[in-house]
Each structure stands twice: as structure tokens, then as C-alpha cells.
């Protein structure tokens, strides 16, 4: 290869996600599903060829529909489903995730809209109005998430994944709203442990994803773009 070709490889920038094969992105989601279920203590179900085919077709469908960040959308939908006890029991294989995906995405959108509406209502209620009589308004009950965040305030960020730890502790408080001090300490430690496990798993998946992309580029002339390695083969 001459000098112009060498410069072409050196100047190549990061590859857009849509140039990463659908099969590789499907494997990312299947790994995330299996490892998150294991971290939650749910029954692990290793992915088989039918799961791989179903999720690959889902990736291709979302790409064809013009989704700008297929992997990001699928990860958000999967995480939201696994944070819901009812859906977590249903989404145990790649095939079920692919079959239920539209329903799960609708759940995510509806929950996001409900949360945003509540935030607006809370913001409106906190604003003073001309009809205020000066009497103190009763404080709104503290949400489980806010209470969990307060209980973890001096622990999260240093040794745990904050959002996961907060969700885990909030779920326990929903089942046991008024734990004694000893039980509350145990809940905090379990939540922190879940946060650390999630952070470690995310780091491992990120490393695996980077290695897969590196190996794929290396086997195709340094690029995920089919046009480049096809041109190399032609020359």
C-alpha cells in the first residue's frame, strides 16, 4: 500500500455506532441482560442462538427505523425493565426482551412522563401565590428515593454506583418503611454492595465492548466501515 492509503488509515476517526455490526451490538445487550440478572440474584439464563438471532433482528429493526442510538435505547429500556419487579421476572431471555421490547419502551416513556409531571406539580406547589394566607403548608411526604439518597449521602460516590445503590435501598424501604437502626444499617450495606457489583460489571462490559471493537477493526483493516476493508481487499 502506498502513502495515500497509509494516511487514509491514520486519519480515520471513531466509527459511528451504525457501522458496528448488529450481531456485536446484540451480544452487548445479551451480556448486559445475563449479568444484570445475576447481579440481582435472579435465575441466570445463558443466551442461545435463538436469543442472539432475536436480538440481532431487533437491532436491525431499530436501525432501519432511524433510531440514532440503538444500543443506548436498548440499554435504557432493559435497565428500566429490570428495575421493575414484575418486568424483571418476564425479561429473562433475549427472545423475550426482543418480543416485549415495544411494550417495555412504552412503559419507560410513560414512567418518564409521569415523573416529569410530578416534578412540575411539585415545582408549582412550592411557588408562593397571592392567595397564600401565611399559614404553614404541611410538608409533603418524603419519597423512598429521597430518603434512600439521604441515608446514603456520606457513602455513595466513594465506593459505589450511586443510582443503583439508591434504587436498591429505596426498594427495601418500600417493603420495610420503618426499619430499626440495625436493620437500616444492613439495608445500607446491601445497597452499597449492589452498587459496587453493578459498577464492576459495567466496567467489565465496557472493557469487553472495547476489545470486541478493537478485534473487529483489526480484522477489517483498522476500520468498522465495510467500504474501507472492501477497498483494501480489492487492492
mmCIF file of C-alpha atoms in Angstrom:
data_model
loop_
_atom_site.group_PDB
_atom_site.id
_atom_site.type_symbol
_atom_site.label_atom_id
_atom_site.label_comp_id
_atom_site.label_asym_id
_atom_site.label_seq_id
_atom_site.Cartn_x
_atom_site.Cartn_y
_atom_site.Cartn_z
ATOM 1 C CA UNK A 1 0.000 0.000 0.000
ATOM 2 C CA UNK A 2 1.285 3.424 -0.893
ATOM 3 C CA UNK A 3 1.466 6.612 1.120
ATOM 4 C CA UNK A 4 -2.093 7.868 0.387
ATOM 5 C CA UNK A 5 -3.579 4.591 1.700
ATOM 6 C CA UNK A 6 -1.450 4.772 4.855
ATOM 7 C CA UNK A 7 -2.680 8.299 5.523
ATOM 8 C CA UNK A 8 -6.256 7.178 4.993
ATOM 9 C CA UNK A 9 -5.992 4.621 7.800
ATOM 10 C CA UNK A 10 -4.258 7.038 10.160
ATOM 11 C CA UNK A 11 -6.807 9.790 9.648
ATOM 12 C CA UNK A 12 -9.833 7.563 10.239
ATOM 13 C CA UNK A 13 -11.845 8.834 13.212
ATOM 14 C CA UNK A 14 -14.145 6.957 15.600
ATOM 15 C CA UNK A 15 -16.676 4.763 13.877
ATOM 16 C CA UNK A 16 -20.377 5.680 14.196
ATOM 17 C CA UNK A 17 -22.411 3.052 16.039
ATOM 18 C CA UNK A 18 -24.433 2.107 12.962
ATOM 19 C CA UNK A 19 -21.235 0.777 11.350
ATOM 20 C CA UNK A 20 -20.706 -1.705 14.187
ATOM 21 C CA UNK A 21 -22.361 -4.968 13.048
ATOM 22 C CA UNK A 22 -25.777 -5.670 14.520
ATOM 23 C CA UNK A 23 -24.553 -9.009 15.833
ATOM 24 C CA UNK A 24 -21.890 -7.398 18.016
ATOM 25 C CA UNK A 25 -24.377 -4.920 19.455
ATOM 26 C CA UNK A 26 -26.846 -7.770 20.089
ATOM 27 C CA UNK A 27 -24.152 -9.606 22.046
ATOM 28 C CA UNK A 28 -23.603 -6.484 24.200
ATOM 29 C CA UNK A 29 -27.287 -6.460 25.175
ATOM 30 C CA UNK A 30 -27.393 -10.206 25.852
ATOM 31 C CA UNK A 31 -24.331 -9.934 28.107
ATOM 32 C CA UNK A 32 -25.896 -6.984 29.923
ATOM 33 C CA UNK A 33 -29.149 -8.915 30.455
ATOM 34 C CA UNK A 34 -27.429 -12.033 31.785
ATOM 35 C CA UNK A 35 -25.012 -10.185 34.071
ATOM 36 C CA UNK A 36 -27.574 -7.758 35.495
ATOM 37 C CA UNK A 37 -29.939 -10.622 36.321
ATOM 38 C CA UNK A 38 -27.093 -12.463 38.023
ATOM 39 C CA UNK A 39 -26.142 -9.334 39.991
ATOM 40 C CA UNK A 40 -29.762 -9.023 41.136
ATOM 41 C CA UNK A 41 -29.810 -12.640 42.312
ATOM 42 C CA UNK A 42 -32.283 -13.704 39.624
ATOM 43 C CA UNK A 43 -32.023 -17.017 37.799
ATOM 44 C CA UNK A 44 -29.325 -16.674 35.097
ATOM 45 C CA UNK A 45 -30.293 -17.935 31.659
ATOM 46 C CA UNK A 46 -27.318 -18.117 29.239
ATOM 47 C CA UNK A 47 -28.170 -16.833 25.778
ATOM 48 C CA UNK A 48 -28.565 -19.337 22.966
ATOM 49 C CA UNK A 49 -28.603 -18.978 19.153
ATOM 50 C CA UNK A 50 -32.327 -18.148 19.096
ATOM 51 C CA UNK A 51 -31.789 -15.339 21.618
ATOM 52 C CA UNK A 52 -28.903 -13.989 19.545
ATOM 53 C CA UNK A 53 -30.977 -14.073 16.342
ATOM 54 C CA UNK A 54 -33.976 -12.373 18.001
ATOM 55 C CA UNK A 55 -31.947 -9.504 19.476
ATOM 56 C CA UNK A 56 -29.950 -9.078 16.258
ATOM 57 C CA UNK A 57 -33.220 -8.654 14.336
ATOM 58 C CA UNK A 58 -34.350 -6.100 16.930
ATOM 59 C CA UNK A 59 -31.135 -4.107 16.467
ATOM 60 C CA UNK A 60 -31.608 -4.162 12.699
ATOM 61 C CA UNK A 61 -35.254 -3.063 13.037
ATOM 62 C CA UNK A 62 -34.352 -0.095 15.236
ATOM 63 C CA UNK A 63 -31.532 0.897 12.894
ATOM 64 C CA UNK A 64 -33.890 0.725 9.896
ATOM 65 C CA UNK A 65 -36.416 2.900 11.777
ATOM 66 C CA UNK A 66 -33.788 5.641 12.067
ATOM 67 C CA UNK A 67 -33.020 5.281 15.786
ATOM 68 C CA UNK A 68 -29.898 7.472 16.346
ATOM 69 C CA UNK A 69 -28.603 5.449 19.329
ATOM 70 C CA UNK A 70 -29.903 1.907 19.126
ATOM 71 C CA UNK A 71 -27.595 0.465 21.784
ATOM 72 C CA UNK A 72 -28.291 3.317 24.203
ATOM 73 C CA UNK A 73 -32.053 2.955 23.764
ATOM 74 C CA UNK A 74 -31.955 -0.798 24.282
ATOM 75 C CA UNK A 75 -29.822 -0.428 27.421
ATOM 76 C CA UNK A 76 -32.197 2.183 28.888
ATOM 77 C CA UNK A 77 -35.238 0.017 28.165
ATOM 78 C CA UNK A 78 -33.555 -3.091 29.592
ATOM 79 C CA UNK A 79 -32.400 -1.337 32.770
ATOM 80 C CA UNK A 80 -35.841 0.169 33.336
ATOM 81 C CA UNK A 81 -37.473 -3.240 32.887
ATOM 82 C CA UNK A 82 -35.096 -4.937 35.320
ATOM 83 C CA UNK A 83 -35.740 -2.217 37.912
ATOM 84 C CA UNK A 84 -39.412 -3.268 37.884
ATOM 85 C CA UNK A 85 -40.110 -6.451 39.826
ATOM 86 C CA UNK A 86 -42.920 -7.586 37.518
ATOM 87 C CA UNK A 87 -40.995 -6.989 34.291
ATOM 88 C CA UNK A 88 -37.735 -8.375 35.685
ATOM 89 C CA UNK A 89 -39.392 -11.789 36.048
ATOM 90 C CA UNK A 90 -40.635 -11.633 32.456
ATOM 91 C CA UNK A 91 -37.458 -10.394 30.777
ATOM 92 C CA UNK A 92 -35.269 -13.436 31.420
ATOM 93 C CA UNK A 93 -34.059 -14.227 27.883
ATOM 94 C CA UNK A 94 -33.044 -12.314 24.795
ATOM 95 C CA UNK A 95 -36.041 -13.677 22.911
ATOM 96 C CA UNK A 96 -38.471 -12.329 25.499
ATOM 97 C CA UNK A 97 -36.704 -8.981 25.596
ATOM 98 C CA UNK A 98 -36.974 -8.694 21.812
ATOM 99 C CA UNK A 99 -40.633 -9.771 21.803
ATOM 100 C CA UNK A 100 -41.598 -7.402 24.646
ATOM 101 C CA UNK A 101 -39.367 -4.518 23.571
ATOM 102 C CA UNK A 102 -42.103 -2.196 22.266
ATOM 103 C CA UNK A 103 -44.190 -2.729 25.405
ATOM 104 C CA UNK A 104 -41.156 -2.125 27.630
ATOM 105 C CA UNK A 105 -40.236 1.041 25.738
ATOM 106 C CA UNK A 106 -43.800 2.335 26.166
ATOM 107 C CA UNK A 107 -43.523 1.658 29.922
ATOM 108 C CA UNK A 108 -40.297 3.669 30.048
ATOM 109 C CA UNK A 109 -41.843 6.606 28.153
ATOM 110 C CA UNK A 110 -44.982 6.620 30.323
ATOM 111 C CA UNK A 111 -42.975 6.470 33.550
ATOM 112 C CA UNK A 112 -40.716 9.289 32.389
ATOM 113 C CA UNK A 113 -43.745 11.451 31.561
ATOM 114 C CA UNK A 114 -45.354 10.677 34.919
ATOM 115 C CA UNK A 115 -42.147 11.607 36.731
ATOM 116 C CA UNK A 116 -41.838 14.841 34.775
ATOM 117 C CA UNK A 117 -45.476 15.755 35.520
ATOM 118 C CA UNK A 118 -44.949 15.161 39.223
ATOM 119 C CA UNK A 119 -41.843 17.324 39.164
ATOM 120 C CA UNK A 120 -43.770 20.153 37.525
ATOM 121 C CA UNK A 121 -46.628 19.794 40.002
ATOM 122 C CA UNK A 122 -44.199 19.836 42.917
ATOM 123 C CA UNK A 123 -42.447 22.907 41.499
ATOM 124 C CA UNK A 124 -45.789 24.694 41.025
ATOM 125 C CA UNK A 125 -46.917 23.824 44.552
ATOM 126 C CA UNK A 126 -43.710 25.215 46.036
ATOM 127 C CA UNK A 127 -44.211 28.621 44.406
ATOM 128 C CA UNK A 128 -45.917 31.307 46.594
ATOM 129 C CA UNK A 129 -49.245 32.651 45.306
ATOM 130 C CA UNK A 130 -51.365 35.718 46.067
ATOM 131 C CA UNK A 131 -53.948 33.541 47.820
ATOM 132 C CA UNK A 132 -51.487 32.344 50.474
ATOM 133 C CA UNK A 133 -52.819 33.101 53.966
ATOM 134 C CA UNK A 134 -49.479 32.883 55.688
ATOM 135 C CA UNK A 135 -50.359 29.578 57.302
ATOM 136 C CA UNK A 136 -47.666 26.954 57.026
ATOM 137 C CA UNK A 137 -48.377 24.288 54.438
ATOM 138 C CA UNK A 138 -47.909 20.697 55.632
ATOM 139 C CA UNK A 139 -44.712 19.180 54.325
ATOM 140 C CA UNK A 140 -45.090 16.632 51.543
ATOM 141 C CA UNK A 141 -44.099 13.082 52.487
ATOM 142 C CA UNK A 142 -40.518 12.210 51.643
ATOM 143 C CA UNK A 143 -40.208 9.786 48.733
ATOM 144 C CA UNK A 144 -38.399 6.490 49.209
ATOM 145 C CA UNK A 145 -35.749 7.575 46.701
ATOM 146 C CA UNK A 146 -35.145 10.862 48.553
ATOM 147 C CA UNK A 147 -34.960 9.036 51.869
ATOM 148 C CA UNK A 148 -32.538 6.466 50.444
ATOM 149 C CA UNK A 149 -30.368 9.231 48.979
ATOM 150 C CA UNK A 150 -30.269 10.947 52.385
ATOM 151 C CA UNK A 151 -29.353 7.709 54.176
ATOM 152 C CA UNK A 152 -26.544 7.065 51.684
ATOM 153 C CA UNK A 153 -25.339 10.669 51.457
ATOM 154 C CA UNK A 154 -21.997 10.041 53.167
ATOM 155 C CA UNK A 155 -21.321 6.721 51.394
ATOM 156 C CA UNK A 156 -22.257 6.871 47.719
ATOM 157 C CA UNK A 157 -19.799 8.202 45.183
ATOM 158 C CA UNK A 158 -16.751 6.983 47.085
ATOM 159 C CA UNK A 159 -17.169 3.227 46.812
ATOM 160 C CA UNK A 160 -20.433 2.513 44.982
ATOM 161 C CA UNK A 161 -22.527 3.243 41.946
ATOM 162 C CA UNK A 162 -24.883 5.875 43.379
ATOM 163 C CA UNK A 163 -28.038 5.398 41.273
ATOM 164 C CA UNK A 164 -28.031 1.614 41.690
ATOM 165 C CA UNK A 165 -27.447 1.836 45.455
ATOM 166 C CA UNK A 166 -30.242 4.397 45.838
ATOM 167 C CA UNK A 167 -32.711 2.251 43.869
ATOM 168 C CA UNK A 168 -31.771 -0.859 45.845
ATOM 169 C CA UNK A 169 -32.229 0.889 49.207
ATOM 170 C CA UNK A 170 -35.483 2.549 48.111
ATOM 171 C CA UNK A 171 -36.893 -0.855 47.114
ATOM 172 C CA UNK A 172 -36.094 -2.243 50.567
ATOM 173 C CA UNK A 173 -37.678 0.775 52.266
ATOM 174 C CA UNK A 174 -40.882 0.216 50.296
ATOM 175 C CA UNK A 175 -41.111 -3.252 51.856
ATOM 176 C CA UNK A 176 -39.956 -2.128 55.314
ATOM 177 C CA UNK A 177 -40.659 1.631 55.690
ATOM 178 C CA UNK A 178 -39.614 1.863 59.339
ATOM 179 C CA UNK A 179 -36.629 -0.422 59.988
ATOM 180 C CA UNK A 180 -34.849 -0.399 63.317
ATOM 181 C CA UNK A 181 -31.293 1.075 63.313
ATOM 182 C CA UNK A 182 -29.616 -2.319 62.994
ATOM 183 C CA UNK A 183 -31.806 -3.379 60.077
ATOM 184 C CA UNK A 184 -31.364 0.026 58.412
ATOM 185 C CA UNK A 185 -27.578 -0.409 58.582
ATOM 186 C CA UNK A 186 -27.917 -3.833 56.989
ATOM 187 C CA UNK A 187 -30.085 -2.407 54.205
ATOM 188 C CA UNK A 188 -27.478 0.290 53.552
ATOM 189 C CA UNK A 189 -24.654 -2.254 53.294
ATOM 190 C CA UNK A 190 -26.680 -4.454 50.926
ATOM 191 C CA UNK A 191 -27.483 -1.427 48.746
ATOM 192 C CA UNK A 192 -23.826 -0.393 48.635
ATOM 193 C CA UNK A 193 -22.843 -3.947 47.745
ATOM 194 C CA UNK A 194 -25.336 -3.925 44.857
ATOM 195 C CA UNK A 195 -23.899 -0.599 43.686
ATOM 196 C CA UNK A 196 -20.323 -1.865 43.745
ATOM 197 C CA UNK A 197 -21.295 -5.035 41.877
ATOM 198 C CA UNK A 198 -23.090 -3.020 39.200
ATOM 199 C CA UNK A 199 -20.151 -0.652 38.794
ATOM 200 C CA UNK A 200 -17.720 -3.570 38.443
ATOM 201 C CA UNK A 201 -19.996 -5.277 35.930
ATOM 202 C CA UNK A 202 -20.338 -2.098 33.875
ATOM 203 C CA UNK A 203 -16.552 -1.705 33.825
ATOM 204 C CA UNK A 204 -16.155 -5.312 32.671
ATOM 205 C CA UNK A 205 -18.761 -4.933 29.925
ATOM 206 C CA UNK A 206 -17.125 -1.687 28.769
ATOM 207 C CA UNK A 207 -13.735 -3.431 28.575
ATOM 208 C CA UNK A 208 -15.250 -6.340 26.635
ATOM 209 C CA UNK A 209 -17.009 -3.950 24.263
ATOM 210 C CA UNK A 210 -13.783 -2.041 23.605
ATOM 211 C CA UNK A 211 -11.884 -5.291 23.000
ATOM 212 C CA UNK A 212 -14.519 -6.587 20.569
ATOM 213 C CA UNK A 213 -14.436 -3.356 18.593
ATOM 214 C CA UNK A 214 -10.636 -3.397 18.547
ATOM 215 C CA UNK A 215 -10.565 -7.007 17.313
ATOM 216 C CA UNK A 216 -13.207 -6.294 14.686
ATOM 217 C CA UNK A 217 -11.341 -3.257 13.358
ATOM 218 C CA UNK A 218 -8.059 -5.174 13.364
ATOM 219 C CA UNK A 219 -9.593 -7.983 11.303
ATOM 220 C CA UNK A 220 -11.003 -5.487 8.764
ATOM 221 C CA UNK A 221 -8.062 -3.246 8.017
ATOM 222 C CA UNK A 222 -8.417 -0.978 11.035
ATOM 223 C CA UNK A 223 -11.998 0.166 10.380
ATOM 224 C CA UNK A 224 -15.557 -0.968 11.064
ATOM 225 C CA UNK A 225 -16.657 0.676 7.802
ATOM 226 C CA UNK A 226 -17.167 -2.013 5.180
ATOM 227 C CA UNK A 227 -16.090 0.340 2.388
ATOM 228 C CA UNK A 228 -12.566 0.606 3.747
ATOM 229 C CA UNK A 229 -11.810 -3.101 4.136
ATOM 230 C CA UNK A 230 -13.505 -3.940 0.842
ATOM 231 C CA UNK A 231 -11.270 -1.370 -0.846
ATOM 232 C CA UNK A 232 -8.236 -2.913 0.844
ATOM 233 C CA UNK A 233 -9.172 -6.376 -0.441
ATOM 234 C CA UNK A 234 -9.673 -5.016 -3.923
ATOM 235 C CA UNK A 235 -6.170 -3.524 -3.955
#
